[in-house]
């Protein structure tokens, strides 16, 4: 327990040791040595000098020759138990102590530096000097603490918990601050208060609109074989018993409507994600209300109730947009290829395939050129010295390849991996791993890098993973089990889609289909692909606009114009503005600390610094706590009652 006091730099240590014990084994000196190795704060006291064996003395210790200390040793003789039982008073004990030192031949020459009165004077002087030396640093520390507390206490100086006018004013100020914080979080701000540690709510919603939502559309599983089978059945059922000479447009409408209906799920999921992020934004903006928990709870409830009502309205509107797409097929759209072009696409592709190699055809869908799409750090998990190792690298993703470097300076390139033919799949997190993982692989089973079938990558957060997936999507790397033909990406030229369709049709066994029916299926398939690109492009544009108008902008208007009225109508404002017990305790503790610091500075200012003092003695060799005389086994350590004279070996210890 004594350590909690003597380890403080402002504490003087009084190390008391009986004279009839071995000084080298003194527990007091050992403890002092641990916390004060330089001996700046340690004062040695030797007691029971009158109880030493006859012929022995502690002269070398008191003269600071044996086991020296910077502040030295002071010897005292206290009352014995016999003196206490005999009711020997203090004055008589001091007289006996003085007589002992003056009459002892070993202590007579230093009697003026021994005894309890001298110890009292030394301790008084040492304490005064110590206070004088530590006061400037203590004053600076208190002044800094006071300046820090003044900023926090300023709001509490004139605070009266029972004043209703102050509570009303506080509520108005917090609502105004909430409006400002919500606006800044959603719209962004160029002020100095901008957050540099994490993305704001508005930035996260932006990523949901332009990265997560397009990726969710692409993730919709699309079975090419099943689609062609449905087209074939639709054509046959429309012809019925008749032999069809022309490709029926009703088959096109039936297939397109089914594919458009599947867009509802990612649209509604986007709304759910935005509402969830708005909830986080509201919770973040109401943190200033933590002093009034009921007000904060009621504010969050009112805002989120309004957002939830607008959420359903927004979902209904998005469903209406999809229903509008289902209601009428605009085949006169300027981007629609039409029946004539759809029937020619197959022959056009075959002639193009003869003029281009396999690799150039694969890279044809990257109309962006080799421009940089994204840069950032990711961790590679299976490219270490041995499998299972991991390391962070700086990645640069372009429209044609992904490269990784040692760091962001991009001087030392580790490898460049072409993106041709690669796909993307999610990986489960490893045991005790908090990183979110995914992998790049070749669906044909080829090695991606050296002997590895896949390149395992990870990011620290799921948001980073989603952002990288969206970037890979722009580069033409699609998720596993997702057909490029139905992704809605306007960057993919028709001939590549047809080539992929041809591969799928061959694998589906459609080569045995009737040639005329096969041509009709191919035509419908091309029309579906062209029209779905138009619908998907429109959906990706209108969904964020609809969510912004019906949810986010409406929530801002509600907070600015109607929130305060709802709070006044929700109940008793006095109960709503009750402080939490924790906040009241925090306020009282802060005020107490503030006044204590001011009082301490006032007391320090009254302390006289004009004291008579002596400087601290210079350092001495104090390595005496180490093992004694191990180099001379013939010398045995002195007994507790033995003489206290220092041997030559002891005097020569470093």
PDB file of N, CA and C in Angstrom, residues 270-280:
ATOM      1  N   UNK A 270     -32.440  -0.972 -51.158  1.00  0.00           N
ATOM      2  CA  UNK A 270     -31.739   0.309 -51.109  1.00  0.00           C
ATOM      3  C   UNK A 270     -32.438   1.270 -50.152  1.00  0.00           C
ATOM      4  N   UNK A 271     -33.769   1.266 -50.171  1.00  0.00           N
ATOM      5  CA  UNK A 271     -34.523   2.111 -49.235  1.00  0.00           C
ATOM      6  C   UNK A 271     -34.233   1.700 -47.796  1.00  0.00           C
ATOM      7  N   UNK A 272     -34.231   0.402 -47.524  1.00  0.00           N
ATOM      8  CA  UNK A 272     -33.956  -0.078 -46.162  1.00  0.00           C
ATOM      9  C   UNK A 272     -32.565   0.350 -45.695  1.00  0.00           C
ATOM     10  N   UNK A 273     -31.586   0.255 -46.575  1.00  0.00           N
ATOM     11  CA  UNK A 273     -30.223   0.635 -46.202  1.00  0.00           C
ATOM     12  C   UNK A 273     -30.116   2.136 -45.930  1.00  0.00           C
ATOM     13  N   UNK A 274     -30.796   2.944 -46.729  1.00  0.00           N
ATOM     14  CA  UNK A 274     -30.755   4.392 -46.523  1.00  0.00           C
ATOM     15  C   UNK A 274     -31.447   4.769 -45.218  1.00  0.00           C
ATOM     16  N   UNK A 275     -32.577   4.141 -44.922  1.00  0.00           N
ATOM     17  CA  UNK A 275     -33.283   4.428 -43.667  1.00  0.00           C
ATOM     18  C   UNK A 275     -32.434   4.019 -42.467  1.00  0.00           C
ATOM     19  N   UNK A 276     -31.761   2.899 -42.581  1.00  0.00           N
ATOM     20  CA  UNK A 276     -30.874   2.473 -41.496  1.00  0.00           C
ATOM     21  C   UNK A 276     -29.749   3.480 -41.278  1.00  0.00           C
ATOM     22  N   UNK A 277     -29.189   3.983 -42.355  1.00  0.00           N
ATOM     23  CA  UNK A 277     -28.123   4.981 -42.218  1.00  0.00           C
ATOM     24  C   UNK A 277     -28.669   6.294 -41.673  1.00  0.00           C
ATOM     25  N   UNK A 278     -29.885   6.660 -42.063  1.00  0.00           N
ATOM     26  CA  UNK A 278     -30.504   7.862 -41.497  1.00  0.00           C
ATOM     27  C   UNK A 278     -30.713   7.719 -39.997  1.00  0.00           C
ATOM     28  N   UNK A 279     -31.074   6.521 -39.554  1.00  0.00           N
ATOM     29  CA  UNK A 279     -31.214   6.274 -38.119  1.00  0.00           C
ATOM     30  C   UNK A 279     -29.893   6.495 -37.396  1.00  0.00           C
ATOM     31  N   UNK A 280     -28.796   6.053 -38.000  1.00  0.00           N
ATOM     32  CA  UNK A 280     -27.479   6.290 -37.399  1.00  0.00           C
ATOM     33  C   UNK A 280     -27.147   7.780 -37.368  1.00  0.00           C
TER      34      UNK A 280
END
